[in-house]
CSV table of C-alpha atoms and ligand atoms in Angstrom, one decimal:
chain,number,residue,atom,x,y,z
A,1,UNK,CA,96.3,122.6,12.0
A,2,UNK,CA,97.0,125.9,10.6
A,3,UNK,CA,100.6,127.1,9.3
A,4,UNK,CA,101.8,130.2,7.5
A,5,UNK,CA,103.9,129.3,4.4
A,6,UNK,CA,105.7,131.7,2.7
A,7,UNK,CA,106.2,130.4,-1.1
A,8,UNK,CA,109.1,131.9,-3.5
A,9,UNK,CA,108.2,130.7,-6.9
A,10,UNK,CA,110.9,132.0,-8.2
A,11,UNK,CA,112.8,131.6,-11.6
A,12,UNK,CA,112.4,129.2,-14.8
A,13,UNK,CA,110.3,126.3,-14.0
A,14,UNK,CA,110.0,127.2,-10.1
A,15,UNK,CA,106.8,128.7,-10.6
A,16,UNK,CA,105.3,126.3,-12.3
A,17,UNK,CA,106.4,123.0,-10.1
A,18,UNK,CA,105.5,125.4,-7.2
A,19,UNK,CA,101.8,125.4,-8.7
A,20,UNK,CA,101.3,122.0,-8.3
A,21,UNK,CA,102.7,121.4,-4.9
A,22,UNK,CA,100.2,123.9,-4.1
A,23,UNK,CA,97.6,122.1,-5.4
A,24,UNK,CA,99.0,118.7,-3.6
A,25,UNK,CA,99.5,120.9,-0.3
A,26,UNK,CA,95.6,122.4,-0.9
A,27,UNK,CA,94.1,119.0,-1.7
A,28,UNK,CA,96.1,117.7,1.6
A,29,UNK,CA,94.2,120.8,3.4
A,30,UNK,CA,90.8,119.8,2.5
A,31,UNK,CA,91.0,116.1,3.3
A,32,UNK,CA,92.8,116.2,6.8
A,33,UNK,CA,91.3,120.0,8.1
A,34,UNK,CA,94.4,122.0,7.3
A,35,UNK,CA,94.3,125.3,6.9
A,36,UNK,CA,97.5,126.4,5.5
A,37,UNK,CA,98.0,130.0,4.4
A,38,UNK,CA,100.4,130.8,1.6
A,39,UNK,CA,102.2,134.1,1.0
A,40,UNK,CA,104.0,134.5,-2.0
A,41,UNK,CA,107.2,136.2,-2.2
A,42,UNK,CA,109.9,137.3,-4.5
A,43,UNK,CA,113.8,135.9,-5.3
A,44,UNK,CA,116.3,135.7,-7.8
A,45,UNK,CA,116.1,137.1,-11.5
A,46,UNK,CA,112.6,137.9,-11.4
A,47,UNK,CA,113.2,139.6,-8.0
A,48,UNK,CA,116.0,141.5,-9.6
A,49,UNK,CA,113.7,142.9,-12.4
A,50,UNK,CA,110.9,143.9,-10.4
A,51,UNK,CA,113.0,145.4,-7.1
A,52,UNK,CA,116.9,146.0,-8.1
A,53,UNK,CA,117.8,143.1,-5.7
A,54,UNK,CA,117.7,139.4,-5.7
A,55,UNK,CA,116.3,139.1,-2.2
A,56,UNK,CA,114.1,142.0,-0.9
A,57,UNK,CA,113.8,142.6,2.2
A,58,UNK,CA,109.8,142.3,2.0
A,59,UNK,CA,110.8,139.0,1.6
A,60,UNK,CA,113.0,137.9,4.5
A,61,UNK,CA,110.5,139.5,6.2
A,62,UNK,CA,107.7,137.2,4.8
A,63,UNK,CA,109.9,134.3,5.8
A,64,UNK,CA,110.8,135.1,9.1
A,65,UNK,CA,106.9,135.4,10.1
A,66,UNK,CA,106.3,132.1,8.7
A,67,UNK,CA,106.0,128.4,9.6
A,68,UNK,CA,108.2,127.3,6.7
A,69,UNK,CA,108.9,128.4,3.1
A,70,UNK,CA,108.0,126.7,-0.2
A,71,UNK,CA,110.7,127.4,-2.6
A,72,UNK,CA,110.9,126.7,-6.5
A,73,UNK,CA,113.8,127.5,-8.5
A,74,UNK,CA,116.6,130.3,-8.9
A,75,UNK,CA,118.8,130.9,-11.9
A,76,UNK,CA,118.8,133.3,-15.6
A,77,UNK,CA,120.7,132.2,-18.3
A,78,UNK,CA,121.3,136.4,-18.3
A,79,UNK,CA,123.5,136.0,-15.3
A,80,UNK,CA,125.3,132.6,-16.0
A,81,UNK,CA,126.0,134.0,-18.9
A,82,UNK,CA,127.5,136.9,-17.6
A,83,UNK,CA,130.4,136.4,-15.7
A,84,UNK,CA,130.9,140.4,-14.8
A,85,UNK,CA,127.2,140.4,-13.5
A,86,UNK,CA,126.7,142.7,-10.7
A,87,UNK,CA,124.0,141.0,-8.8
A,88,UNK,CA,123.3,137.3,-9.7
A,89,UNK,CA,119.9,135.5,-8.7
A,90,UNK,CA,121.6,132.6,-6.5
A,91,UNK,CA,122.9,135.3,-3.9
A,92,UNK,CA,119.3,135.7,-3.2
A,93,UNK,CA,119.1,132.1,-2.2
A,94,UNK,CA,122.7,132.3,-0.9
A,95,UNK,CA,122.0,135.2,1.5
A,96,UNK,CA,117.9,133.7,2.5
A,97,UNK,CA,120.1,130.6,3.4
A,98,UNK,CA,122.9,132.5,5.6
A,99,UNK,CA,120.0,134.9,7.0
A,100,UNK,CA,117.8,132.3,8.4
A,101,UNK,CA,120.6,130.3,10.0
A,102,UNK,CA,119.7,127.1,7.4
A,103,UNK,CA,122.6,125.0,8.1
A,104,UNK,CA,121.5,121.8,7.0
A,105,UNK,CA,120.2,120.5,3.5
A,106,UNK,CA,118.9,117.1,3.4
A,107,UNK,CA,118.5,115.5,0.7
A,108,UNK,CA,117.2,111.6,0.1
A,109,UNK,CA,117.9,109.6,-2.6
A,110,UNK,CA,115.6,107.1,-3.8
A,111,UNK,CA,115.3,104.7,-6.4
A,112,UNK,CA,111.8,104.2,-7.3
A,113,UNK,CA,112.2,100.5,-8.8
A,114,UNK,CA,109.3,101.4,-11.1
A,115,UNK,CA,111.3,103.2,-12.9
A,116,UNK,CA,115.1,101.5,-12.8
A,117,UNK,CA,115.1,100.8,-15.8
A,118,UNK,CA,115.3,104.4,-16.8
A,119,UNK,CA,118.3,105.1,-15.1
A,120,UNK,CA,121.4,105.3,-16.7
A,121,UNK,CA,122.7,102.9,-13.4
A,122,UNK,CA,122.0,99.1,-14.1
A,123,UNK,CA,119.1,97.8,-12.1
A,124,UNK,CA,120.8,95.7,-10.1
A,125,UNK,CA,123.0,98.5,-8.9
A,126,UNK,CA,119.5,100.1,-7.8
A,127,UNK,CA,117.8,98.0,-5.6
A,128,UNK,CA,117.6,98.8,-2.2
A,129,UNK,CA,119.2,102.0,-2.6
A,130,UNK,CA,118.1,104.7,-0.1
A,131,UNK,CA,120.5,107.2,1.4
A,132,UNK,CA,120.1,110.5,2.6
A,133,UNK,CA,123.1,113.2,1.8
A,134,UNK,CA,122.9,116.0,4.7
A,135,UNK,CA,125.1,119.3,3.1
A,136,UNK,CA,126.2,121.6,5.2
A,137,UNK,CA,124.8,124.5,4.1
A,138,UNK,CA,125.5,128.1,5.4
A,139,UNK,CA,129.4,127.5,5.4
A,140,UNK,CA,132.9,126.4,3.0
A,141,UNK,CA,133.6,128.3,-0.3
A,142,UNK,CA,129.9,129.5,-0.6
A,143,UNK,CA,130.7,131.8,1.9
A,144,UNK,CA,134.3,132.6,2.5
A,145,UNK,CA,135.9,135.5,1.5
A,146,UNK,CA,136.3,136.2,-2.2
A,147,UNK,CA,138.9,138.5,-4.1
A,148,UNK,CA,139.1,139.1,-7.8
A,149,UNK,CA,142.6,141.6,-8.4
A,150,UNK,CA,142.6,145.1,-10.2
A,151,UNK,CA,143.8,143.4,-13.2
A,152,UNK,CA,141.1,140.7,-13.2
A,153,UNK,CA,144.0,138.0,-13.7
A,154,UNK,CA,143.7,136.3,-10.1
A,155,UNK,CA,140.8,135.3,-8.3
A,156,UNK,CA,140.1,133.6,-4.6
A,157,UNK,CA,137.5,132.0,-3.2
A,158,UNK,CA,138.6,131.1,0.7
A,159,UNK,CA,137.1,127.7,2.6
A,160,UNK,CA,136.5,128.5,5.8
A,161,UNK,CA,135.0,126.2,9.0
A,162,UNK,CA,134.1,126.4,12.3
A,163,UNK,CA,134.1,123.5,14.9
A,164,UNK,CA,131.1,124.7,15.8
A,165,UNK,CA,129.5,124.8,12.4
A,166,UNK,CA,130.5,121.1,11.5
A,167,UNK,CA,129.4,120.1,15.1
A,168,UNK,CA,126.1,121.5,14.3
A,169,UNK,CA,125.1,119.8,11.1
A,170,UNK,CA,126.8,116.7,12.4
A,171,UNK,CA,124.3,116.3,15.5
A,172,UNK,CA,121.9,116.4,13.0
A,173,UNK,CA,123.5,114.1,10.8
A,174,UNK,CA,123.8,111.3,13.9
A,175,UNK,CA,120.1,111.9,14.6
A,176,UNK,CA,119.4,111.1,11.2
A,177,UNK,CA,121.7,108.2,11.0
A,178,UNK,CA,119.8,106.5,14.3
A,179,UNK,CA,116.3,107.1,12.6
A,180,UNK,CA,117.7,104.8,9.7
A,181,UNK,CA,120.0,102.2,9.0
A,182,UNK,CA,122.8,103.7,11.8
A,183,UNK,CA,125.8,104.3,9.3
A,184,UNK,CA,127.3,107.7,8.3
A,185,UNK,CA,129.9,108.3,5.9
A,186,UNK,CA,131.4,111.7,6.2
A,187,UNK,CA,132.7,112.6,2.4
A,188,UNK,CA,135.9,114.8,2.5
A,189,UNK,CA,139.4,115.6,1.1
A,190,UNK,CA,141.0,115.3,4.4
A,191,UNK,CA,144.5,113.7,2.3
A,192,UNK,CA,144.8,117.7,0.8
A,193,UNK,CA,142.4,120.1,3.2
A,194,UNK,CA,142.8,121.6,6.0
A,195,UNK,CA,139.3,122.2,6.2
A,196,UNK,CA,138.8,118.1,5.6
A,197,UNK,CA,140.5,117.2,8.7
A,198,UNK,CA,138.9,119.6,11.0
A,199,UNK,CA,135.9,117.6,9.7
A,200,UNK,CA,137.2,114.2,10.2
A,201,UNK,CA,138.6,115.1,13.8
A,202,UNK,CA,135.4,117.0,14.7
A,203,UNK,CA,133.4,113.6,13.0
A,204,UNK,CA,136.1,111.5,15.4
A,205,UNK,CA,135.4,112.4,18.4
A,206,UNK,CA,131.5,113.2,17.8
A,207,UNK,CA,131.0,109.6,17.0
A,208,UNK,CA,132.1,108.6,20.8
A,209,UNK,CA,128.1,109.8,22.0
A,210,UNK,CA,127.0,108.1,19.1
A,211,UNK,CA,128.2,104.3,19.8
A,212,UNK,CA,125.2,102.6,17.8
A,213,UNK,CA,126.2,104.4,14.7
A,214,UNK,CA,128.5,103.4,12.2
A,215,UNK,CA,131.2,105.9,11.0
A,216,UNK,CA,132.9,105.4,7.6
A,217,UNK,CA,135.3,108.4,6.3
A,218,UNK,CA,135.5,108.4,2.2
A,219,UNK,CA,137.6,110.9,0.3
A,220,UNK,CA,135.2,112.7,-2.4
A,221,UNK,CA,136.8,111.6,-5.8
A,222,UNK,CA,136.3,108.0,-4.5
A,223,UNK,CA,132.3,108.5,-3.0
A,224,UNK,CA,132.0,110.2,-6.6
A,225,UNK,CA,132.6,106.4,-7.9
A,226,UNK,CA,131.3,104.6,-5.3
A,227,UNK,CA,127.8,106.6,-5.8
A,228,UNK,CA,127.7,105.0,-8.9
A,229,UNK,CA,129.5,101.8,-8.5
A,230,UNK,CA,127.2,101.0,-5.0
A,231,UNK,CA,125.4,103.0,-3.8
A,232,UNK,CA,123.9,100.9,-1.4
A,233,UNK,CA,126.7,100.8,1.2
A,234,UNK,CA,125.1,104.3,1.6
A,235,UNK,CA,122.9,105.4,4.8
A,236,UNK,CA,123.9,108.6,5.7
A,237,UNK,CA,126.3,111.1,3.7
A,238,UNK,CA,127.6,114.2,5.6
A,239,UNK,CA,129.6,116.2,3.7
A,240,UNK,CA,130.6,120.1,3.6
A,241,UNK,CA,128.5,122.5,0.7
A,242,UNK,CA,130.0,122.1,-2.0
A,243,UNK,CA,131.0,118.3,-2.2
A,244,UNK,CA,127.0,118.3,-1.2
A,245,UNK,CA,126.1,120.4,-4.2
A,246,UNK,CA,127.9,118.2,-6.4
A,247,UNK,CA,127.4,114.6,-5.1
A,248,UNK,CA,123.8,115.2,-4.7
A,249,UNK,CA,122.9,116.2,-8.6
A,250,UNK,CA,125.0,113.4,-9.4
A,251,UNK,CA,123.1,111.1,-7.1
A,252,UNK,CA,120.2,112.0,-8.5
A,253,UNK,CA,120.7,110.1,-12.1
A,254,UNK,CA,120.5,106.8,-9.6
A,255,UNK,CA,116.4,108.0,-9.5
A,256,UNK,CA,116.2,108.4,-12.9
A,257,UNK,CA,115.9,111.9,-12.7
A,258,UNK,CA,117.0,115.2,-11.0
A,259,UNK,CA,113.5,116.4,-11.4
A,260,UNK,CA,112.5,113.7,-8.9
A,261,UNK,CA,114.7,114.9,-5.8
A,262,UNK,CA,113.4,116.7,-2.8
A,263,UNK,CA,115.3,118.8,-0.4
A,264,UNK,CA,114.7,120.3,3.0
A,265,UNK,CA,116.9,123.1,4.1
A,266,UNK,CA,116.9,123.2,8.1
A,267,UNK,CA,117.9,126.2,10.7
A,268,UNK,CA,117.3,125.9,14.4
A,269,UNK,CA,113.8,127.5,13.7
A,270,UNK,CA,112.6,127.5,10.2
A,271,UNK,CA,113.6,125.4,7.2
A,272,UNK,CA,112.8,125.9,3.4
A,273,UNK,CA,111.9,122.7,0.9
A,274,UNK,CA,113.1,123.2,-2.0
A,275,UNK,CA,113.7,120.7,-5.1
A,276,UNK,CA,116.8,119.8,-5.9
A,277,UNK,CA,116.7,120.9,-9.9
A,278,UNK,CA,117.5,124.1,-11.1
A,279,UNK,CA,115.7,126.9,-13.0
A,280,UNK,CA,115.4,124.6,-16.3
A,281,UNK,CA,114.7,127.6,-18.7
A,282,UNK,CA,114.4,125.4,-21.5
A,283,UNK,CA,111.5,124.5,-20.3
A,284,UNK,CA,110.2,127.3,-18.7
A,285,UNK,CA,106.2,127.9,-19.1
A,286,UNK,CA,105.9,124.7,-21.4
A,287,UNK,CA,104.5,122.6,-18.7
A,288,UNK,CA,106.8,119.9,-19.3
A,289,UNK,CA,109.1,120.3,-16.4
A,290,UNK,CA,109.0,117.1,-13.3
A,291,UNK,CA,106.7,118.4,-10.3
A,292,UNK,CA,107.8,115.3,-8.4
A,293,UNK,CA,110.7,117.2,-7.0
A,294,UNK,CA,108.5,120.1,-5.6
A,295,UNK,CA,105.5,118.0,-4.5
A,296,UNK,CA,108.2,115.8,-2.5
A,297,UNK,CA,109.5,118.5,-1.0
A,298,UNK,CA,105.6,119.9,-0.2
A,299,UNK,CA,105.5,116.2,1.7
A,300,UNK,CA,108.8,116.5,3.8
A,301,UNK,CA,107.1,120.1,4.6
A,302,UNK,CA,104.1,118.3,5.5
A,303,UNK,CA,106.6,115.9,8.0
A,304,UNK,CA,108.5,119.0,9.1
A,305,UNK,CA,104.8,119.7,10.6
A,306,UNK,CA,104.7,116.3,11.9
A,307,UNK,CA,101.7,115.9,10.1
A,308,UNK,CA,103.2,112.0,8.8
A,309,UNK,CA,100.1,110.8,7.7
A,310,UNK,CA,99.6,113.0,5.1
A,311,UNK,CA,103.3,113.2,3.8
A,312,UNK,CA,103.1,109.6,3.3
A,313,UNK,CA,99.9,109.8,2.0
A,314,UNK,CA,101.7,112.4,-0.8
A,315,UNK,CA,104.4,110.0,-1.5
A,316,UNK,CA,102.4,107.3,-2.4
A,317,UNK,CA,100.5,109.2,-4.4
A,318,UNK,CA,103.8,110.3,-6.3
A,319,UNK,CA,105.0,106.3,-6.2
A,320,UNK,CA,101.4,105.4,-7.8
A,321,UNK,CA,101.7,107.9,-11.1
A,322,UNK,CA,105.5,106.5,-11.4
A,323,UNK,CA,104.4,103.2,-11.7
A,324,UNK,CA,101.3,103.8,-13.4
A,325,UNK,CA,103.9,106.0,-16.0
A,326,UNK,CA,102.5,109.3,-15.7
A,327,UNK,CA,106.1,110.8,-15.8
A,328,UNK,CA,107.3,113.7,-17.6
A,329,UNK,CA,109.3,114.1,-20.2
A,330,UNK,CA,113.0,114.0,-18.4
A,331,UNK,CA,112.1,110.4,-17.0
A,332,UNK,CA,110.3,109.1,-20.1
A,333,UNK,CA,111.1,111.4,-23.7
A,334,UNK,CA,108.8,108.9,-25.6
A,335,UNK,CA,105.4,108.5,-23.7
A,336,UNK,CA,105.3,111.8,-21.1
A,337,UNK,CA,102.4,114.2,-19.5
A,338,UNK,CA,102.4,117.2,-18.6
A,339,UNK,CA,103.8,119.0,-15.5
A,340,UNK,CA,100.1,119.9,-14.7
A,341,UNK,CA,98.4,116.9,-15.5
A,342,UNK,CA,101.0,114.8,-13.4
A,343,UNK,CA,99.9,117.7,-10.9
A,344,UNK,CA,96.1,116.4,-11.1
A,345,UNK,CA,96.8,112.8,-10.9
A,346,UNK,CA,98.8,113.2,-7.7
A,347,UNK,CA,95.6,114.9,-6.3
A,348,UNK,CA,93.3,113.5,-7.4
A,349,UNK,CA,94.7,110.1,-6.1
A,350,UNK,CA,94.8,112.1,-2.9
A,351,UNK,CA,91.3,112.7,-2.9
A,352,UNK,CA,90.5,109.2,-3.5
A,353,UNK,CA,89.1,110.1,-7.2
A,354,UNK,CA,91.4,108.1,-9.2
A,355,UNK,CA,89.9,104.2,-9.7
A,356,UNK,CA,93.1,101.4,-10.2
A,357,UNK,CA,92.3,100.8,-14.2
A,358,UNK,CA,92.7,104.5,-15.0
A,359,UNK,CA,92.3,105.6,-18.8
A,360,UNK,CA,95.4,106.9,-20.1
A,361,UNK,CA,93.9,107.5,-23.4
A,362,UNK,CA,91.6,110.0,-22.0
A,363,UNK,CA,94.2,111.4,-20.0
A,364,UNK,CA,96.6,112.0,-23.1
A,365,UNK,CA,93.5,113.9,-24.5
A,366,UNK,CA,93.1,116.5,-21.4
A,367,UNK,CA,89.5,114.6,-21.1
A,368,UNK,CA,88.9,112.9,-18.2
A,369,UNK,CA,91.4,112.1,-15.5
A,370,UNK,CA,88.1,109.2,-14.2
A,371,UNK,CA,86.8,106.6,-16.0
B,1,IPM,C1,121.5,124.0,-5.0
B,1,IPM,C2,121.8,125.0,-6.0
B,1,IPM,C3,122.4,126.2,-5.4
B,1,IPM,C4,123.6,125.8,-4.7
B,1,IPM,C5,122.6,127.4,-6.3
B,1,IPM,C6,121.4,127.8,-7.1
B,1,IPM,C7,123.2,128.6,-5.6
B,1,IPM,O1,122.7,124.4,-7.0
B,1,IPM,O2,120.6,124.3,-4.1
B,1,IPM,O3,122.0,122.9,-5.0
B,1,IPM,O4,124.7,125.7,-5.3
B,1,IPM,O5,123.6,125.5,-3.4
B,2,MN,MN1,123.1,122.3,-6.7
């Protein structure tokens, strides 16, 4: 198979993750005949230095001629720091995301029980937990109209929604739901929003062409708990963008770590996989950061292609260094490696290099990753 893949490094720690997903999507290339070619593009702060704007259009370009787009991470402490910034690097990702129509963000939440006990969530809270959360994605307060007065004493960000729009992401949100364990829980505020109750209606009478599935309705405050307090009543979430944003980097801590989390961002045509993290620039070009978000993102690409041997072939090369503990330094502060040996390991276990008793002494010393 041959795809185009357009990759956007991007800010902080994106380009490094990005690196190694590269390296898991190259080794995936070599061992099942893929030819997959990678053009690299530019977004967010870095775009802004090199081109005046945080999403050029060389680069919408790029992604519109491609199979799918490999994206790292966006964000400057410059900016955040800055509330009066003209241009911010998320409105690069913002804009890509309303340009290409990418409507949907899934992201799954797993519990890898190798590493439960890292969590801040009891193990027995963990087991068996495996949800996915679909966000809406190109809608809500992201994008509604915003205002900030003359006097820069009042400000307004307006929620807007569409029938249409929630009818969209919620097909997609059933489909899911009848691939899995058939339950959806829509996560609003309908008891205060406007906005809520078109979901919930929408949601209502959606769920008549869906008989086989389950529909709960949760208000957000409450699935904010329940996330924490059970999270295995959970199958499917559909929510709006920003109780997505939110409940997803709080789901997260149930896997131990936000570095861990994959996302796939999906339009009619063309979706982007992205990790779930941010920029980290702590961390940035110290090769400590958590590839595992990127490289699972690289294998939901690889099932985007339909090429499902090979993503699961990925993932249980990820689930083999986890429980081997080859984790970096968010999931394990004492004994960690680094974002580009964890990088190594996951290919080389996809080439079928790595033997079951591996040497994590030599390892540690950069040696050898074989015995
Ligand atoms: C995410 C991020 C983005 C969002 C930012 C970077 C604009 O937090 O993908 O979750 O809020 O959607
Ligand atoms: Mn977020």
């Amino acid at each position: 198979m041959q795809k185009n893949i357009a990759v956007i490094p991007g800010d902080g720690i994106g380009p490094e993750v990005t690196q190694q997903s590269i390296k898991i999507l190259e080794a995936i290339a070599q061992q099942f005949s893929h030819q997959f070619h990678y053009s690299y593009c530019l977004m967010g702060a870095e775009a802004i230095d090199k081109t005046g704007s945080p999403l050029p259009d060389a680069t919408v370009e790029t992604c519109l001629s491609s199979d799918a787009i490999l994206f790292g991470a966006i964000g400057d402490p410059r900016y955040d720091n800055d509330p009066m910034a003209r241009q911010r690097p998320e409105q690069g990702l913002l804009k890509l995301r309303k340009l290409l129509g990418l409507f949907a963000n899934i992201r799954p939440i797993t519990a890898y029980p190798s590493i439960h006990h890292l969590s801040p969530v009891k193990s027995r809270q963990l087991e068996g937990v495996d949800f996915i959360i679909v966000r809406e994605l190109t809608g809500g307060i992201y994008f509604g109209k915003k205002e900030l007065n003359e006097a820069h004493t009042q400000a307004m960000d307006e929620c807007v929604y569409t029938l249409k729009e929630i009818e969209q992401v919620a097909h997609l949100a059933f489909a899911y739901a009848r691939s899995r364990s058939k339950k959806i829980t829509l996560v609003d505020k309908a008891n205060v929003l406007e906005t809520s109750r078109l979901w919930r209606k929408a949601i209502q009478e959606l769920a008549a062409q869906y008989q086989d599935v389950q529909v709960e309705y949760m208000f957000v405050d409450n699935a904010a708990m329940q996330i924490i307090l059970n999270p295995k009543q959970f199958d499917v979430i559909l929510t709006e963008n920003m109780f997505g944003d939110i409940l997803s980097d709080e789901a997260s801590v149930l896997g131990g770590s936000i570095g861990l989390l994959p996302s796939a961002s999906l339009g009619a045509s063309l979706a982007l996989f992205e990790p779930i993290h941010g920029s980290y620039p702590q961390a940035a070009g110290k090769d400590i950061a958590n590839p595992l978000g990127s490289i699972l993102s690289a294998a939901m690409m690889l099932d985007y292609f339909q090429l499902k041997e090979e993503a699961a072939l990925v993932r249980m090369a990820v689930e083999w260094t986890l429980a081997h503990g080859f984790v970096s330094k968010d999931i394990d502060p004492v004994n960690n490696y680094s974002t580009s040996t964890i990088g190594d390991l996951v290919r080389d276990f996809i080439e079928n290099s790595l033997s079951s008793d591996i040497n994590k002494f030599n390892i540690a010393l950069s040696k050898s990753t074989i015995i």
